[in-house]
mmCIF file of C-alpha atoms in Angstrom:
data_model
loop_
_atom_site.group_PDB
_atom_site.id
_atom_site.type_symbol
_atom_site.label_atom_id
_atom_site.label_comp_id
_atom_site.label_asym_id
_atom_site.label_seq_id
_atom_site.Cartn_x
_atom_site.Cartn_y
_atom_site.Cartn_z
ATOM 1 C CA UNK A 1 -17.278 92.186 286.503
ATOM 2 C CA UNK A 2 -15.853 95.479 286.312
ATOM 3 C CA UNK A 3 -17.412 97.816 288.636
ATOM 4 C CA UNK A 4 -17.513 101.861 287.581
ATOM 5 C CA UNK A 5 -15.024 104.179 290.198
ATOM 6 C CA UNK A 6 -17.962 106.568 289.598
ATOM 7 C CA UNK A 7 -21.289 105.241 289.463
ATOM 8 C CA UNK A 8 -20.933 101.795 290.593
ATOM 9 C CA UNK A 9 -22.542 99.936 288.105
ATOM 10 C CA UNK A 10 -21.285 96.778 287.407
ATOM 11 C CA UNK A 11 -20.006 96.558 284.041
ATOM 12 C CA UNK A 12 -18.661 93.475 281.831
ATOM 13 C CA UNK A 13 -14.735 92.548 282.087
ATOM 14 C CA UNK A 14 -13.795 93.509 278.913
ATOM 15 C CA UNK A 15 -15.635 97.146 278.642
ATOM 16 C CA UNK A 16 -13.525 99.879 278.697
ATOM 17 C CA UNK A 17 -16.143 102.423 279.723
ATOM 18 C CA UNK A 18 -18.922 102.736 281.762
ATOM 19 C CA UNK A 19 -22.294 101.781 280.101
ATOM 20 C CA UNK A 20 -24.346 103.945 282.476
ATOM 21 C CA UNK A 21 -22.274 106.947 283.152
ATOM 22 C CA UNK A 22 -19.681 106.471 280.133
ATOM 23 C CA UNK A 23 -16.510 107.060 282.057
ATOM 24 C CA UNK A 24 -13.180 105.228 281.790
ATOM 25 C CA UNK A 25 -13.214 102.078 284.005
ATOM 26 C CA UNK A 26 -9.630 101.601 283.949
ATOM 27 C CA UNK A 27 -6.567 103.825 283.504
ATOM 28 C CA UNK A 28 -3.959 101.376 282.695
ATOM 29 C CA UNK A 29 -2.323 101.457 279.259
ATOM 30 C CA UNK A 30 -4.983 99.615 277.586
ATOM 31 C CA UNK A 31 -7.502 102.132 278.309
ATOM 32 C CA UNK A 32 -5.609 104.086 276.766
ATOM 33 C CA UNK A 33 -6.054 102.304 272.847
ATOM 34 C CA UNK A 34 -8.455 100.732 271.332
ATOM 35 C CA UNK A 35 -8.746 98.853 267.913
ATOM 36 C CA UNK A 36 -11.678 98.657 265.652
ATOM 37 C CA UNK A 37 -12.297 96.036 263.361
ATOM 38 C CA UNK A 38 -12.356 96.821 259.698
ATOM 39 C CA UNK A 39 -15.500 95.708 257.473
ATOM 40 C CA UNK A 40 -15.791 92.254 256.132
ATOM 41 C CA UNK A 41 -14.189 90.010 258.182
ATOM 42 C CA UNK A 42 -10.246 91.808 257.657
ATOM 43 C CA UNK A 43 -8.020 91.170 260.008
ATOM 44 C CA UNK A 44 -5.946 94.714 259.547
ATOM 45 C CA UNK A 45 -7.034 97.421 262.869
ATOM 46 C CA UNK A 46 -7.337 100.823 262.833
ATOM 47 C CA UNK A 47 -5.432 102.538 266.417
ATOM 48 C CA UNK A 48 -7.958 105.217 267.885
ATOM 49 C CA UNK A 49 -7.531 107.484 270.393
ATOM 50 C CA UNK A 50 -10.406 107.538 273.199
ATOM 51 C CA UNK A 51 -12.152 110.405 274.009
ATOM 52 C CA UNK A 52 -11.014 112.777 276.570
ATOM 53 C CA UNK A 53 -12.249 112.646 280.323
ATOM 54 C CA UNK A 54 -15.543 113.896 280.830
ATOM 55 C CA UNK A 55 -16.471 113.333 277.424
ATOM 56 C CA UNK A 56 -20.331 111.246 277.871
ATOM 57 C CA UNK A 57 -20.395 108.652 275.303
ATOM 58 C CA UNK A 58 -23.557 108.854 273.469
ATOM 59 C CA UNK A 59 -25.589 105.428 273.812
ATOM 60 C CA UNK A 60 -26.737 103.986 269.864
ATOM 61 C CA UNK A 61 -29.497 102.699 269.461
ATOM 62 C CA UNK A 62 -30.038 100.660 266.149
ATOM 63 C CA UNK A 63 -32.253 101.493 263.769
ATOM 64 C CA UNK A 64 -35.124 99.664 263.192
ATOM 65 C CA UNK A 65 -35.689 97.868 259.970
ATOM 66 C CA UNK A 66 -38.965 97.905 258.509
ATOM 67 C CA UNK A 67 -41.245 94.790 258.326
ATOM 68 C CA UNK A 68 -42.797 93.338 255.248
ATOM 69 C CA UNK A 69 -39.464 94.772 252.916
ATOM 70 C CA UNK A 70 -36.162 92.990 251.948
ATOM 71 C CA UNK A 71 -33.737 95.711 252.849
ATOM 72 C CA UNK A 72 -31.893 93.949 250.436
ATOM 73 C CA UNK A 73 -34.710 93.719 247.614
ATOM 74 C CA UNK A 74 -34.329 95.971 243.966
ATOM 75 C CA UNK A 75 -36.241 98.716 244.446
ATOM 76 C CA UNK A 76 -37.232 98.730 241.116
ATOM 77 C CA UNK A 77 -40.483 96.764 239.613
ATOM 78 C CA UNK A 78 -39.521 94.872 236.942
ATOM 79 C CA UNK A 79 -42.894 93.095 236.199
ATOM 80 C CA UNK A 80 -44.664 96.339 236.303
ATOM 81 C CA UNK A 81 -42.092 99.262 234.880
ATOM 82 C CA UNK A 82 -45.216 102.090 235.327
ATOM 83 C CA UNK A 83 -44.878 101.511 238.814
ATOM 84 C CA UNK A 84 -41.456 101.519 239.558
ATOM 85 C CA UNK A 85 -40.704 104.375 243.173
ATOM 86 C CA UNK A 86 -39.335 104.745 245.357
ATOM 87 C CA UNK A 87 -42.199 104.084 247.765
ATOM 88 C CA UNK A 88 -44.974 101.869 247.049
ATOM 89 C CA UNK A 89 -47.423 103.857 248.894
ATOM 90 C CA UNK A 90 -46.674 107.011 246.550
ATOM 91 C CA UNK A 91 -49.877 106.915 243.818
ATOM 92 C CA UNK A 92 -48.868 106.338 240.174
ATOM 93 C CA UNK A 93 -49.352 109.676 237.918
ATOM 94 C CA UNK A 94 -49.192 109.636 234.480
ATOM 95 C CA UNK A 95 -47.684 112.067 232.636
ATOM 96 C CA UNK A 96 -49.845 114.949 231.051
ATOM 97 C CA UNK A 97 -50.726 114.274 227.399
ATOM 98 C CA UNK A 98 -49.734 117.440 225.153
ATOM 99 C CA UNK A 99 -52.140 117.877 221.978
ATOM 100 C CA UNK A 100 -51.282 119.523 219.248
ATOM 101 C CA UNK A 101 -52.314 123.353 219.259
ATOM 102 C CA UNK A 102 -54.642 124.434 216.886
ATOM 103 C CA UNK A 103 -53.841 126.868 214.271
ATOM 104 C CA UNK A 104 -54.619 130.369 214.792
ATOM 105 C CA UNK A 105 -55.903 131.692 211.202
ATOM 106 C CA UNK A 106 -56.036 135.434 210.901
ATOM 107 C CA UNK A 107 -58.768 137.221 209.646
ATOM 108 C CA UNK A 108 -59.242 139.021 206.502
ATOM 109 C CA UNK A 109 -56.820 142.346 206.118
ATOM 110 C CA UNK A 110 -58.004 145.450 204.965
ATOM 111 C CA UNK A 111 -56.267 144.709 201.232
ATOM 112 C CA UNK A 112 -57.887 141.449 201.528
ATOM 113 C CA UNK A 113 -61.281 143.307 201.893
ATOM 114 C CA UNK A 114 -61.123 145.709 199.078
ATOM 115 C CA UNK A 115 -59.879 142.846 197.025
ATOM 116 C CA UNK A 116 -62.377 140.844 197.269
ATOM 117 C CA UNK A 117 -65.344 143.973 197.095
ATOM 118 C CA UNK A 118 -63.863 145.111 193.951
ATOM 119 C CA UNK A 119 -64.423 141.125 192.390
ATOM 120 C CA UNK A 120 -67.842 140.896 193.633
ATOM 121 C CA UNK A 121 -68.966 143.753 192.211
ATOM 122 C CA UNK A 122 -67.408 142.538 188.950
ATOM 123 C CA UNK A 123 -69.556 139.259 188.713
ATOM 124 C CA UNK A 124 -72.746 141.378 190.629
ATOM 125 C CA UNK A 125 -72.539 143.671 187.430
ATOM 126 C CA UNK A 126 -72.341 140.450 184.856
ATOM 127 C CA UNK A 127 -75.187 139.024 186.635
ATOM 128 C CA UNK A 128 -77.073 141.601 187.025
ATOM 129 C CA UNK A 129 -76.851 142.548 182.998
ATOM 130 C CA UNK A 130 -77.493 138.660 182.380
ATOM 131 C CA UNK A 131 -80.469 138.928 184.566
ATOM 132 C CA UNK A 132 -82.122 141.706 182.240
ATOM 133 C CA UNK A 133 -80.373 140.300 179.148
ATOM 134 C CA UNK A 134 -82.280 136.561 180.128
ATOM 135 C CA UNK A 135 -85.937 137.988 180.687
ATOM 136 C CA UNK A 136 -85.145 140.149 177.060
ATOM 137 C CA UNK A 137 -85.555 136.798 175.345
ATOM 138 C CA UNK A 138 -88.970 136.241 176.538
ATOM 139 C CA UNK A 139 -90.125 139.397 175.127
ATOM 140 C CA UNK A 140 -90.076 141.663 178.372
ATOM 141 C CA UNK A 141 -90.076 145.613 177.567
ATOM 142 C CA UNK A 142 -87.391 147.638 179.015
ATOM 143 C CA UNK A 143 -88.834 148.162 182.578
ATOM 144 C CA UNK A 144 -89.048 144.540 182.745
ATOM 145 C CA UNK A 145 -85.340 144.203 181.844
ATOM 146 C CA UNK A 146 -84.701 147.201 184.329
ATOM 147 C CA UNK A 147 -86.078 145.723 187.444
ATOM 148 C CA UNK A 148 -84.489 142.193 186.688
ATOM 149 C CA UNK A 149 -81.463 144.137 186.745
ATOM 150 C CA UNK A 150 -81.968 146.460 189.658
ATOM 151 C CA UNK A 151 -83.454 143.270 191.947
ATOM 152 C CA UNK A 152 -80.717 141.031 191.171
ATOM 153 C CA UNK A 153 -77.815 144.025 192.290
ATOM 154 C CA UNK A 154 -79.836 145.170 195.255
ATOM 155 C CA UNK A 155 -80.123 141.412 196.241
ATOM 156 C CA UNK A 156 -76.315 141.017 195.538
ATOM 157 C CA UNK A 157 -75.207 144.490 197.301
ATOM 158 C CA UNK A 158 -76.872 143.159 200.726
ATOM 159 C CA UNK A 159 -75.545 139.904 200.369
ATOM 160 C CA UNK A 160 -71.840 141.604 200.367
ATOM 161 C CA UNK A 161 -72.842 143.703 203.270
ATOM 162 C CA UNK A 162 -73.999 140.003 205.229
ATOM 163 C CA UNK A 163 -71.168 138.160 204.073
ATOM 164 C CA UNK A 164 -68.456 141.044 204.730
ATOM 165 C CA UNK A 165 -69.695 141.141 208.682
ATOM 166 C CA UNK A 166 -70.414 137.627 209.283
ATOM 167 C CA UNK A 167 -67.177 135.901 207.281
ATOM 168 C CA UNK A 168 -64.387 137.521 208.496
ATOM 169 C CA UNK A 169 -61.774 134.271 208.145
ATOM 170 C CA UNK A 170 -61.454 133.959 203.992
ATOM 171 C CA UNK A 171 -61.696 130.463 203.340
ATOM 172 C CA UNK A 172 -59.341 130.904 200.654
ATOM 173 C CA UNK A 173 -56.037 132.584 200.128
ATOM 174 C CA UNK A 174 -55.726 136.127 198.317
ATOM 175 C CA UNK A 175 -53.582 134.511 195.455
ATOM 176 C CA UNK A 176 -56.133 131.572 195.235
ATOM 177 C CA UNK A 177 -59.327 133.792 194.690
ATOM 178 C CA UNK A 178 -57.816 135.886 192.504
ATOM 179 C CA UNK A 179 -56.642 132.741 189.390
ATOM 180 C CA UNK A 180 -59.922 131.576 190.074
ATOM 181 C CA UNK A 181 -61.266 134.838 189.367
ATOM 182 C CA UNK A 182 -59.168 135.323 186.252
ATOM 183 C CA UNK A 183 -60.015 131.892 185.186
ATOM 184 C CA UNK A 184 -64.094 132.382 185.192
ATOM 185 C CA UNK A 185 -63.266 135.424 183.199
ATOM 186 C CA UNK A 186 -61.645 133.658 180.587
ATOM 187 C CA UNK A 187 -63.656 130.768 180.646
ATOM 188 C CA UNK A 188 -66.693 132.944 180.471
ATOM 189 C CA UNK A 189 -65.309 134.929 177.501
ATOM 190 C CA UNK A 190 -64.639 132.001 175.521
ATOM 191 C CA UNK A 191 -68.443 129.793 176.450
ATOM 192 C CA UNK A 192 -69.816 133.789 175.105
ATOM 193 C CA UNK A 193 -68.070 133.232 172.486
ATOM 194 C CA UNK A 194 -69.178 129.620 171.046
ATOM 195 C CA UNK A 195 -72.546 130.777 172.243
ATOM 196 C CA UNK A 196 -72.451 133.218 170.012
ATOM 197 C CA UNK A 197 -71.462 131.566 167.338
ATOM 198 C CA UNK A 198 -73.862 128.789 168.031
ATOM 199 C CA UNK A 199 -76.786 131.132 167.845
ATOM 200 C CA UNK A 200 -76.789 132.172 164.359
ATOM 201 C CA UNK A 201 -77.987 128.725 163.490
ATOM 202 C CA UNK A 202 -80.951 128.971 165.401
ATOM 203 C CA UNK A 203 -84.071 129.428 163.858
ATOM 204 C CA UNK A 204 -84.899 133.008 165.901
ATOM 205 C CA UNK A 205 -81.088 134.375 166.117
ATOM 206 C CA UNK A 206 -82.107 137.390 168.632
ATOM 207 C CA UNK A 207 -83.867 135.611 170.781
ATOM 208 C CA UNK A 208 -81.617 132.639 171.157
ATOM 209 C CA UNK A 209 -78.498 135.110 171.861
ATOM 210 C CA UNK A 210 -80.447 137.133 174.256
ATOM 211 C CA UNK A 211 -81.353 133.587 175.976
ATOM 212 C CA UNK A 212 -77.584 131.877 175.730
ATOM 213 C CA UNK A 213 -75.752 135.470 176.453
ATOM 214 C CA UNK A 214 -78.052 136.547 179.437
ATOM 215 C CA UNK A 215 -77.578 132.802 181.073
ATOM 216 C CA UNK A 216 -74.187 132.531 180.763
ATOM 217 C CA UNK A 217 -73.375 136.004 182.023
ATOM 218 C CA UNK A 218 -75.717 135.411 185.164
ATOM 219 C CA UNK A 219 -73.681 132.141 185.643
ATOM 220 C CA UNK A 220 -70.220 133.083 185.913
ATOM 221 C CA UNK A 221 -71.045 136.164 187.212
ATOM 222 C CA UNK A 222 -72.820 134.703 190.110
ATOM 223 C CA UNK A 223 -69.296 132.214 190.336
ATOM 224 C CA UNK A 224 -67.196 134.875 190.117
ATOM 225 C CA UNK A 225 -69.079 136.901 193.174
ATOM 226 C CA UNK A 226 -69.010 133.533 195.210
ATOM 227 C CA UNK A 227 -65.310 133.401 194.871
ATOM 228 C CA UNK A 228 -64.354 136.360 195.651
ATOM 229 C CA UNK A 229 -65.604 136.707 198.707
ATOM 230 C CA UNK A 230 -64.620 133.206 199.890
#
């Protein structure tokens, strides 16, 4: 045993310092160096110098190892990837789920508006004069014909006020209404037309136009009013 010149604790014959105080228990040349083993078994030594006098040795202390886990273990679950931390005690969170945003569709422009007014009254005319022109062929005098007329475009001219508040997204574009437009206009022109036609070999001619002209211009007019404010 190898007792301390300072302290006097009793110390093991090969220490070189004290393992109470931490002060040199020898001064003879082999105090003086020390090796240190190099990792994994080697057999090579690395010369240190010890620290100077007075120096207090701090005392280790090892740290502890955790029960229940292989230090050694891959910290990565391979059975259960969604899982995988580095902690088991830290909760799984899924990622957020990202939907797709819906579109944003603009509402009607001021062009868009005056457009579509300027159609409507187009086909409220046509159905309006089809209205009057339809109750002509059942013999109606000319006030009946005039209130047909002025009850179907009062009825019409509110609807456009309704519509014009209420709808303010156009379920159709501007380019859209407007071929459909064009193409109830022709198609309208020519069904006129063979209606026409048609009508002089009728047994009552008048009548029969009156009845297939009014109709068809109350149709399409009533189509072409619907489309344009769509």
């Amino acid at each position: 045993m190898k007792t301390c010149p300072h302290c006097g604790k009793a110390n093991d014959p090969q220490a070189i310092y004290c393992e109470l105080c931490g002060k040199v228990l020898q001064s003879s040349e082999a105090a003086n160096r020390y090796t240190v083993a190099q990792s994994h078994g080697q057999s090579l030594y690395q010369e240190m110098t010890p620290p100077a006098a007075g120096f207090n040795t701090p005392i280790y202390s090892e740290t502890p190892i955790v029960e229940g886990r292989d230090p050694y273990s891959n910290p990565y679950n391979l059975e259960r990837p969604y899982e995988q931390g580095f902690s088991s005690n830290i909760p799984y969170t899924p990622a957020p789920l990202y939907y797709a945003q819906p579109t944003i569709s603009q509402g009607r422009s001021v062009g868009g508006i005056i457009f579509g007014i300027i159609f409507y009254l187009i086909g409220l005319t046509s159905a309006s004069i089809g209205a009057g022109g339809f109750t002509q062929a059942f013999g109606s005098n000319d006030s009946i014909l005039t209130i047909a007329f002025l009850l179907v475009g009062l009825v019409g001219l509110v609807a456009l006020v309704v519509v014009t508040i209420l709808h303010k997204k156009p379920f159709l574009k501007w380019w859209m209404r407007l071929l459909i437009v064009i193409g109830l206009i022709i198609v309208g022109f020519v069904v006129l037309i063979i209606a026409a036609v048609a009508s002089d070999f009728t047994h009552n001619p008048d009548r029969t136009l009156d009845l297939y002209l009014g109709g068809i211009m109350f149709v399409f007019g009533a189509l072409i009013a619907v489309f344009a404010v769509l």
